[in-house]
Amino acid sequence: MNKLPTYLGQITSVSGASIFVELTPQVMSGLLVIEGKTHRIGQVGSFVRIPQGYNNLFGIISETSEHTDIKDSTNKKSTSRLIKVELVGEAIGSDFERGISQFPSISEEVHLVTEEDLKNIYGTQNDGQIIIGKLSSSDSINVSIDLDNLVNKHSAILGSTGSGKSTSVASLLRAIVTSHTQNILMPSARIVLFDLHGEYSSALSDIANVFSINAEKGTKELYIPYWCVAPESLIDFLCGNNADLKNKFMDLIVQEKLEFANKNQNLNLDSNKITPYTPIPFSLKKIWYDLYHFDTVNWNEKAMETPAYKDGGKGDIDKLIAPSFRPPETKNDGFTKKGGDNKWKKNLDTMRSRLLDNQYTFFLNPGAWTPNSDYKVTKDLQHLIKSWIGSDKPITILDLSGMPSDRLDLLLGSMLDILFESAIWSKNLDVGMKKNPLLLVMEEAHRYLSTDNSGLSKSMVRRIAKEGRKFGVGSMLISQRPSEIDETILSQCGTLFSLRISNATDRSRVKSAMSDSLSGIVDSLPILRTGEAIVTGEAAKLPMRFKFRIPQKGQFPNSHDPKVSENWSSDRTDHNFEDLVKSWRLQDTTKH
Ligand SMILES: Nc1ncnc2c1ncn2[C@@H]1O[C@H](COP(=O)(O)OP(=O)(O)OP(=O)(O)O)[C@@H](O)[C@H]1O
Ligand SMILES: [Mg+2]
């Protein structure tokens, strides 16, 4: 019987989802010409088809090997080529599905997958499929992923430094919200990107609002009001870990929040439900003053009714001047009773210097979100949430590059907290994320999600990874050190995009995180080209090796490799480092 031109060989063994195929001698040259197109045979990562009557099984080649047998009688050598194939899916008619319903048997035929077949697998443009690039093995075939699964089941983009992660993320986000002609396809998308190095505004400014601490032209001022932050973390940051002080601090927070509710009756706040965690504005300066007062006070009388201020020693809340008291005395001509224990001075001095530190203005003195002495704010929490996820553009970039890096965990964690709590409390509302889901894209995830980290960011990401789907919040983690990311978090990422990974430890982590058993493909991770990736998991119909769409000119992130040889070989100029020092002192990397 004449075999079809796509015939590759027959199955010699089946073991679970792996099958071994002996290639027919006709394809020993390694090339097969079908319909005028040359196909390479037995390439790791390429597909094969196993016809099963009306159905077809599909698999990916994961290994190839050659065997030489010496036949005893004739002493002739015979060489056979074997390929190992991992079964990945099944097409019933032209509908391709992941997973297989039946196993193939020994001796069944295995065929090359032609472009026509591939188009069948990838080409069907269902709703919710986003074209993100082209198949590596065939430039004419688009690769698409399922947006619902990508967002709902979380994802990670992994790759060594310089492998093209940031560029790919920019390309991916653009592919999600715009069509190939740059028309906005998803005007209601809610994507928040935490940009640790300020790379993305150059890539996405036409479709994104950018918030930054050092707002320049075209970007908006980023504020993270301290009163939306988990109070324990805030207190630790302000005055260190002191259990006594923390209790008093918490009491004062509640007291201030109650006063706010009282002064803003129009908000209809229920005082019985106010806890330190309720996101209600309070004044940190007032609390600092009250704590200082409590800790150092002396009284004019035994009944402790009037504080024994020194002359002019009442202090000033707004200017952060502490009250000062006359020392205790019991002489005949005077009386001052000792009040406070004087044990928090150091902590409160730290708190004061934090409040005065310009680096933290965006956090501790958050513009229109700072309550005045009348307990009024110009802008409330809803304005903040609206600016982040309810603005006119589908993407919001929160540029954290100007933030003190040692506080990254607290600040990022706080923003995640605000967004996740918003999702929880809007579960049944029209504005909620269940109705209009939110995707959180987090760069440099290894910095705050490492195994030994126990900060706020990590606990928030863990929560989002576990519960996000129920509230319409999805996450996308980006990292160059997958081996340093907490395993539980990585294992919750349903879709993995792996770009080039050279480090063996990182590679083995990625291998174990990939749900499909595709060791052969994972072994090709170190040889991927820049911008090329393997995608596996929920959002991908099949595991595939592909190239992300290259952004158009002017739409690259600001992360170009420095041109060493070009710049070093140019004429030496006399550099003036004044601007450098100015930037450093102003903590501002924009050009002056
Ligand atoms: N698809 C691509 N084609 C060509 N060049 C690319 C592609 N993707 C990225 N590059 C280039 O490779 C370099 C590194 O890219 P990128 O900054 O995206 O890497 P990265 O993985 O984010 O690195 P890091 O881990 O250091 O942040 C840049 O100069 C970028 O312009
Ligand atoms: Mg990057």
XYZ file of C-alpha atoms and ligand atoms in Angstrom:
624
model
C 0.000 0.000 0.000
C 1.303 3.420 -0.917
C 1.913 5.591 2.065
C 0.882 9.237 2.125
C 3.741 11.689 1.480
C 3.527 12.827 5.094
C 4.280 9.346 6.421
C 7.106 9.364 8.962
C 7.112 5.911 10.484
C 5.319 3.645 12.875
C 4.859 3.369 16.604
C 7.131 0.865 18.307
C 6.128 1.413 21.912
C 3.635 3.330 24.006
C 4.267 4.249 27.601
C 1.763 6.577 29.216
C 1.635 9.762 27.185
C 5.023 9.043 25.579
C 5.357 7.034 22.419
C 8.380 5.878 20.453
C 8.330 5.938 16.702
C 10.721 4.296 14.311
C 11.204 6.502 11.290
C 10.864 4.992 7.858
C 14.097 4.829 5.801
C 12.471 7.137 3.234
C 12.861 10.085 5.593
C 16.428 9.327 6.644
C 17.672 12.379 4.767
C 15.926 14.472 7.387
C 13.978 16.418 4.788
C 10.579 15.889 3.261
C 9.094 17.951 0.463
C 5.346 18.301 0.606
C 3.370 20.584 -1.664
C 6.539 22.374 -2.668
C 7.529 23.120 0.926
C 10.506 21.538 2.597
C 9.874 20.139 6.059
C 12.600 19.082 8.430
C 11.979 15.751 10.044
C 12.465 14.851 13.634
C 13.082 18.330 15.003
C 12.611 18.483 18.744
C 9.590 20.646 19.436
C 7.797 19.960 16.166
C 4.493 18.157 15.911
C 3.404 14.793 14.606
C -0.040 13.455 13.791
C -1.352 9.962 14.480
C -4.503 9.258 12.492
C -7.191 7.320 14.336
C -9.914 6.993 11.760
C -11.835 10.262 11.774
C -9.794 11.596 14.665
C -6.161 12.583 14.855
C -3.895 12.501 17.856
C -1.171 15.113 18.046
C 2.143 14.961 19.822
C 5.348 16.889 20.179
C 8.750 15.415 19.435
C 10.798 15.514 22.599
C 13.820 13.389 21.735
C 15.415 11.866 18.691
C 18.011 9.103 18.633
C 19.683 6.702 16.280
C 20.231 2.965 16.741
C 22.632 0.773 14.892
C 22.020 -2.980 14.852
C 24.405 -5.526 13.420
C 22.595 -8.406 11.880
C 24.455 -11.634 12.819
C 23.890 -13.674 9.696
C 24.970 -11.087 7.132
C 27.080 -8.967 9.443
C 25.342 -5.986 7.842
C 24.761 -2.850 9.811
C 21.298 -1.413 9.849
C 20.596 1.986 11.287
C 17.224 3.098 12.511
C 16.124 6.470 13.783
C 13.798 6.709 16.701
C 11.817 9.674 17.935
C 10.135 10.067 21.264
C 6.812 11.885 21.135
C 4.734 13.322 23.961
C 1.047 13.194 23.207
C -0.628 16.535 23.773
C -4.042 16.649 22.173
C -6.613 15.324 19.831
C -8.539 16.718 16.896
C -12.025 15.456 16.276
C -12.688 16.537 12.734
C -11.179 20.007 12.741
C -11.837 20.781 16.420
C -8.640 20.555 18.350
C -8.703 19.803 22.054
C -6.028 19.322 24.662
C -5.787 15.925 26.263
C -6.478 12.607 24.606
C -9.384 10.204 24.897
C -7.645 7.093 23.589
C -4.102 5.847 23.297
C -2.547 4.860 19.998
C -1.388 1.271 19.497
C 1.811 -0.308 18.326
C 2.419 -0.241 14.562
C 0.105 2.660 13.933
C 1.228 5.258 11.421
C 2.749 8.539 12.416
C 2.641 11.513 10.078
C 4.311 14.829 9.674
C 2.140 17.788 10.564
C 1.786 20.114 7.615
C 1.114 23.818 7.716
C -2.468 23.070 6.827
C -2.831 20.880 9.932
C -1.143 23.500 12.084
C -3.480 26.177 10.844
C -6.291 23.929 11.922
C -4.864 23.683 15.396
C -3.871 27.287 15.883
C -5.773 29.105 13.240
C -9.310 28.874 14.515
C -10.012 32.364 15.720
C -12.508 31.880 18.494
C -13.629 34.727 20.665
C -11.191 35.499 23.399
C -8.163 34.257 21.474
C -5.370 36.777 21.336
C -2.680 36.578 18.674
C 0.619 37.073 20.432
C 3.205 36.054 17.869
C 4.267 33.538 15.258
C 5.266 29.932 15.560
C 9.054 29.548 15.552
C 8.941 26.687 13.103
C 6.622 28.397 10.681
C 6.406 32.143 10.194
C 3.069 31.944 8.494
C 1.269 30.570 11.519
C -0.088 32.846 14.190
C 0.087 31.766 17.785
C -2.867 32.670 19.896
C -3.706 32.237 23.555
C -6.921 32.224 25.466
C -7.383 35.500 27.323
C -9.839 34.166 29.903
C -7.514 31.413 31.011
C -4.512 33.698 30.914
C -6.073 36.152 33.351
C -8.149 33.849 35.547
C -5.566 31.179 36.104
C -2.530 33.460 36.510
C 0.657 33.353 34.487
C 4.391 33.886 34.679
C 6.921 35.160 32.181
C 10.339 33.755 32.961
C 13.731 34.172 31.355
C 17.324 35.124 32.035
C 18.271 38.775 32.036
C 18.235 40.165 28.511
C 16.118 37.340 27.144
C 13.429 39.844 26.175
C 10.920 39.631 29.001
C 10.071 43.301 29.293
C 9.857 43.673 25.532
C 7.636 40.613 25.350
C 5.378 41.890 28.124
C 4.975 45.187 26.297
C 4.165 43.263 23.139
C 1.784 40.920 24.938
C -0.145 43.696 26.672
C -0.430 45.587 23.433
C -1.647 42.438 21.706
C -4.278 42.022 24.396
C -5.755 45.497 24.200
C -5.273 46.428 20.543
C -5.749 44.769 17.192
C -2.866 44.462 14.748
C -3.929 47.794 13.270
C -3.570 49.376 16.708
C -7.288 49.916 17.176
C -8.305 49.468 20.766
C -10.044 46.116 21.004
C -10.474 45.947 24.751
C -11.391 49.471 25.828
C -12.599 48.236 29.207
C -9.541 46.188 30.065
C -8.223 46.702 33.574
C -4.538 46.007 33.559
C -2.270 47.387 36.260
C 1.435 47.022 35.658
C 3.913 47.501 38.502
C 6.942 48.837 36.714
C 9.971 48.632 38.980
C 12.463 50.214 36.615
C 10.319 52.789 34.840
C 10.713 50.933 31.540
C 7.220 50.717 30.207
C 5.947 54.246 29.748
C 7.957 54.587 26.537
C 6.404 51.383 25.215
C 2.767 51.793 26.128
C 2.102 55.484 26.723
C -0.528 55.659 23.975
C -2.651 52.997 25.663
C -1.654 53.476 29.297
C -1.858 56.047 32.049
C 1.430 56.332 33.852
C 1.673 57.200 37.539
C 5.037 58.013 38.956
C 6.507 59.506 42.103
C 8.586 61.904 40.085
C 5.809 62.801 37.714
C 7.046 64.471 34.588
C 5.166 65.618 31.504
C 2.631 63.031 30.461
C 2.659 61.143 33.738
C 0.550 61.581 36.824
C 1.611 61.869 40.423
C 1.529 58.516 42.234
C 0.193 58.526 45.782
C -0.294 55.592 48.114
C -2.231 57.011 51.064
C -0.817 55.528 54.279
C -4.293 55.195 55.734
C -5.182 52.465 53.210
C -2.252 50.349 54.366
C -2.412 47.435 56.806
C -1.770 49.227 60.136
C 0.723 46.672 61.508
C 3.009 47.122 58.534
C 2.605 50.876 58.708
C 3.490 50.993 62.406
C 6.498 48.709 61.922
C 7.721 51.008 59.203
C 7.145 54.182 61.188
C 8.455 53.297 64.599
C 9.802 49.770 64.653
C 8.417 46.741 66.339
C 7.276 47.545 69.867
C 4.239 45.643 71.126
C 3.232 48.209 73.740
C 3.484 51.094 71.382
C 1.665 49.183 68.690
C -1.343 48.610 70.922
C -1.587 52.258 71.830
C -1.055 53.244 68.200
C -3.900 50.961 67.117
C -6.193 52.462 69.746
C -5.410 55.944 68.534
C -5.993 54.939 64.913
C -9.474 53.728 65.820
C -10.108 56.873 67.829
C -9.068 59.065 64.907
C -11.132 57.068 62.463
C -14.171 57.392 64.710
C -13.607 61.127 64.839
C -13.380 61.209 61.051
C -16.689 59.361 60.814
C -18.189 61.791 63.265
C -16.977 64.840 61.347
C -18.117 63.419 58.011
C -21.666 62.376 58.761
C -22.514 62.474 55.060
C -20.478 59.282 54.599
C -22.891 57.353 56.825
C -20.130 55.352 58.475
C -21.190 52.942 61.207
C -19.010 53.551 64.238
C -19.580 49.988 65.472
C -17.857 48.641 62.416
C -14.764 50.794 62.507
C -11.554 48.879 63.208
C -7.900 49.814 62.676
C -8.231 48.075 59.289
C -11.153 50.117 57.939
C -9.759 52.353 55.205
C -10.699 55.696 56.698
C -8.388 58.713 56.716
C -6.617 59.648 59.926
C -3.844 62.066 60.666
C -0.454 60.539 61.370
C 0.850 63.821 62.716
C -1.959 63.934 65.249
C -1.245 60.373 66.330
C 2.451 61.109 66.637
C 1.658 64.104 68.831
C -0.813 62.146 70.961
C 1.655 59.298 71.455
C 4.374 61.726 72.451
C 2.006 63.434 74.825
C 0.970 60.119 76.357
C 4.547 58.969 76.774
C 6.029 62.125 78.308
C 3.178 63.924 80.056
C 3.403 65.258 83.611
C 0.379 66.676 85.389
C -0.387 69.771 87.400
C -2.389 67.914 90.013
C -2.739 64.491 91.565
C -6.036 63.931 89.762
C -4.134 64.242 86.468
C -6.469 66.720 84.832
C -4.317 69.431 83.286
C -0.977 68.752 81.637
C 1.943 70.637 83.149
C 3.202 72.268 79.930
C 6.333 74.300 80.114
C 5.910 77.899 79.018
C 5.079 77.761 75.313
C 5.586 74.018 75.528
C 2.338 72.879 73.973
C 4.095 71.960 70.784
C 2.565 71.979 67.299
C 0.916 69.057 65.569
C 1.291 70.385 62.065
C 4.944 71.305 62.466
C 5.656 68.086 64.367
C 6.870 69.914 67.449
C 6.507 67.734 70.524
C 4.885 69.040 73.729
C 7.251 69.625 76.660
C 6.390 69.319 80.322
C 7.756 70.561 83.613
C 9.673 67.836 85.432
C 7.894 66.123 88.338
C 8.365 67.822 91.706
C 6.770 67.693 95.142
C 8.307 70.718 96.856
C 6.119 73.041 98.868
C 6.182 75.794 96.286
C 5.175 73.587 93.385
C 3.661 70.294 92.405
C 3.986 68.251 89.218
C 2.950 64.662 89.041
C 4.798 62.285 86.771
C 2.522 60.912 84.033
C 4.083 59.124 81.090
C 6.656 56.350 81.233
C 9.083 58.000 78.810
C 9.871 54.748 77.103
C 8.999 55.354 73.451
C 11.118 58.395 72.761
C 13.409 56.578 70.346
C 10.526 55.030 68.414
C 8.685 58.314 68.191
C 11.783 60.155 67.050
C 12.109 57.609 64.252
C 8.473 58.175 63.372
C 9.011 61.923 63.274
C 11.984 61.661 60.974
C 10.051 59.358 58.668
C 7.199 61.879 58.544
C 9.672 64.599 57.632
C 11.543 62.506 55.062
C 10.829 63.819 51.555
C 11.387 60.390 50.058
C 8.116 59.272 51.575
C 5.947 62.257 50.714
C 3.916 60.188 48.215
C 3.081 57.814 51.054
C 2.951 59.721 54.330
C 1.769 63.061 52.992
C -0.319 61.963 50.030
C -1.518 65.266 48.572
C -5.287 65.547 48.267
C -5.663 62.344 50.269
C -4.147 63.841 53.424
C -6.860 64.760 55.947
C -6.712 68.313 57.290
C -7.110 69.254 60.943
C -10.890 69.333 60.407
C -10.877 65.699 59.367
C -11.695 66.511 55.752
C -10.014 65.129 52.646
C -10.175 66.627 49.187
C -9.986 63.183 47.607
C -11.173 59.899 49.051
C -10.397 56.255 48.373
C -12.823 55.998 45.467
C -10.865 58.659 43.593
C -7.687 56.691 44.088
C -9.236 53.447 42.848
C -10.797 55.220 39.911
C -7.484 56.737 38.916
C -5.835 53.314 38.970
C -8.448 51.120 37.341
C -11.276 53.323 36.171
C -9.515 55.813 33.954
C -9.891 56.357 30.241
C -7.108 53.976 29.200
C -7.030 50.172 29.440
C -3.601 49.940 31.081
C -2.264 51.682 34.170
C 1.448 51.743 34.781
C 2.472 52.320 38.374
C 6.075 53.359 38.007
C 7.891 52.461 41.232
C 11.348 53.379 40.010
C 11.636 56.424 42.237
C 10.631 54.600 45.406
C 13.111 53.854 48.147
C 14.036 50.310 47.147
C 14.339 49.010 50.698
C 10.647 49.780 51.164
C 9.531 48.157 47.953
C 7.866 45.322 49.788
C 5.684 47.541 51.964
C 4.714 49.918 49.180
C 4.021 47.337 46.515
C 2.247 45.161 49.064
C 0.086 48.111 50.051
C -0.958 48.774 46.479
C -1.783 45.101 45.972
C -3.710 45.193 49.225
C -5.770 48.192 48.108
C -6.582 46.578 44.768
C -7.370 43.158 46.186
C -9.545 44.512 48.972
C -11.361 46.570 46.331
C -12.022 43.340 44.480
C -13.254 41.562 47.586
C -15.656 44.277 48.625
C -17.026 44.845 45.142
C -17.721 41.186 44.545
C -21.424 41.753 44.024
C -21.266 45.219 42.524
C -21.332 46.297 38.903
C -18.009 48.085 39.243
C -16.431 44.961 40.736
C -13.719 42.863 39.195
C -16.020 39.883 38.802
C -17.852 41.917 36.200
C -14.746 43.564 34.864
C -11.666 41.560 35.759
C -8.345 42.984 36.782
C -4.936 41.777 35.663
C -1.967 42.653 37.866
C 1.385 42.497 36.111
C 4.363 42.350 38.448
C 7.930 42.875 37.236
C 11.003 41.497 38.980
C 8.916 39.124 41.068
C 11.950 37.351 42.579
C 12.712 40.529 44.526
C 9.688 40.258 46.770
C 8.480 36.692 46.274
C 11.585 34.788 47.287
C 11.268 31.709 49.448
C 12.752 33.352 52.547
C 10.810 36.579 52.178
C 7.871 37.020 54.525
C 6.768 40.501 53.636
C 3.452 42.073 52.790
C 3.877 41.771 49.014
C 4.460 38.078 49.199
C 1.479 37.412 51.398
C -0.679 39.513 49.071
C 0.527 37.720 45.932
C -0.007 34.374 47.634
C -3.553 35.368 48.451
C -4.210 36.632 44.960
C -2.751 33.448 43.490
C -5.003 31.319 45.662
C -8.226 33.328 45.805
C -7.915 35.883 43.002
C -10.045 33.934 40.555
C -13.031 34.098 42.874
C -12.914 37.867 42.871
C -11.848 38.498 39.293
C -8.197 39.272 39.942
C -5.469 37.615 37.899
C -1.748 38.015 38.203
C 1.160 37.838 35.803
C 4.604 37.486 37.345
C 7.781 38.369 35.530
C 11.127 37.157 36.760
C 14.663 36.401 35.731
C 15.242 34.059 38.686
C 12.399 31.534 38.745
C 14.333 29.366 41.188
C 14.124 32.152 43.768
C 10.362 32.534 43.554
C 8.315 30.823 46.208
C 7.276 27.447 44.865
C 3.638 27.670 45.948
C 3.214 30.912 44.085
C 4.873 29.653 40.924
C 2.821 26.486 40.993
C -0.359 28.558 40.944
C 0.604 30.108 37.621
C -1.525 28.247 35.103
C 0.300 29.544 32.060
C 4.062 29.757 31.783
C 5.964 31.661 29.156
C 9.613 30.684 29.297
C 12.073 32.725 27.370
C 15.745 31.828 27.186
C 16.990 30.460 30.493
C 20.648 29.618 30.752
C 20.942 28.818 34.423
C 20.396 25.130 35.192
C 18.735 25.674 38.580
C 16.251 28.087 37.070
C 15.603 25.708 34.247
C 14.847 22.795 36.512
C 12.400 24.942 38.472
C 10.618 25.874 35.265
C 10.591 22.254 34.232
C 8.916 21.207 37.440
C 6.413 24.066 37.222
C 5.320 23.200 33.693
C 2.239 21.061 33.856
C 2.935 19.203 30.647
C 5.687 16.613 30.755
C 7.769 18.083 28.029
C 11.303 17.567 29.123
C 12.620 17.585 25.566
C 11.238 21.011 24.882
C 12.379 22.430 28.180
C 15.875 21.323 27.304
C 15.791 23.802 24.453
C 15.370 26.746 26.852
C 19.029 27.777 26.783
C 19.057 28.051 23.009
C 15.986 30.192 22.497
C 16.543 33.437 20.641
C 15.791 36.796 22.242
C 12.033 37.309 22.258
C 11.385 33.632 21.604
C 9.475 31.625 24.176
C 7.851 28.354 24.993
C 4.343 28.664 26.291
C 2.642 25.893 28.181
C -0.424 25.578 30.318
C -3.966 26.775 30.572
C -4.000 29.606 28.054
C -2.137 27.744 25.328
C -3.928 25.226 23.186
C -0.706 23.327 22.906
C 2.742 23.804 24.314
C 4.505 25.758 21.606
C 7.704 27.479 20.753
C 7.042 30.869 19.246
C 8.307 34.403 18.791
C 6.467 37.273 20.399
C 5.317 40.036 18.061
C 8.160 42.511 17.863
C 6.956 45.930 18.983
C 6.919 48.659 16.366
C 9.585 51.319 16.395
C 8.986 53.635 19.328
C 7.027 50.994 21.223
C 9.936 49.238 22.902
C 10.359 49.488 26.654
C 13.188 51.611 27.862
C 15.412 48.626 28.538
C 17.759 48.543 25.563
C 21.051 46.800 26.045
C 23.793 49.418 26.411
C 25.881 49.626 23.233
C 29.273 49.014 24.779
C 31.574 48.763 21.800
C 29.887 51.570 19.896
C 30.001 53.968 22.814
C 33.439 53.038 24.048
C 34.909 53.535 20.615
C 33.475 57.025 20.114
C 35.679 60.069 20.789
C 36.271 60.734 24.436
C 34.328 63.760 25.655
C 34.875 65.820 28.734
C 31.943 64.809 30.911
C 30.381 67.018 33.522
C 28.763 65.043 36.307
C 26.745 67.881 37.773
C 23.459 66.573 36.388
C 24.216 63.123 37.727
C 24.664 64.465 41.228
C 21.591 66.649 40.840
C 19.480 63.634 39.852
C 20.848 61.687 42.772
C 20.171 64.431 45.260
C 16.710 65.107 43.900
C 16.046 61.361 43.689
C 14.755 61.995 40.224
C 15.947 60.228 37.089
C 14.153 62.449 34.603
C 16.305 64.747 32.478
C 16.552 68.257 33.896
N 11.842 40.145 20.102
C 12.993 40.835 20.127
N 13.704 41.018 19.022
C 14.848 41.718 19.047
N 15.369 42.288 20.129
C 14.703 42.146 21.274
C 13.477 41.404 21.332
N 13.046 41.405 22.610
C 13.961 42.120 23.287
N 14.943 42.571 22.504
C 16.106 43.366 22.939
O 16.818 42.613 23.922
C 17.268 43.469 24.966
C 16.769 42.970 26.317
O 15.355 42.983 26.324
P 14.486 43.138 27.634
O 14.827 44.375 28.363
O 13.078 42.971 27.206
O 14.994 41.891 28.469
P 14.560 41.409 29.934
O 14.413 39.940 29.835
O 13.387 42.179 30.388
O 15.830 41.737 30.807
P 15.879 41.986 32.410
O 15.682 40.674 33.072
O 17.271 42.493 32.617
O 14.822 42.985 32.736
C 16.801 44.861 24.603
O 17.849 45.553 23.972
C 15.654 44.630 23.659
O 15.504 45.709 22.770
Mg 13.072 43.448 32.064
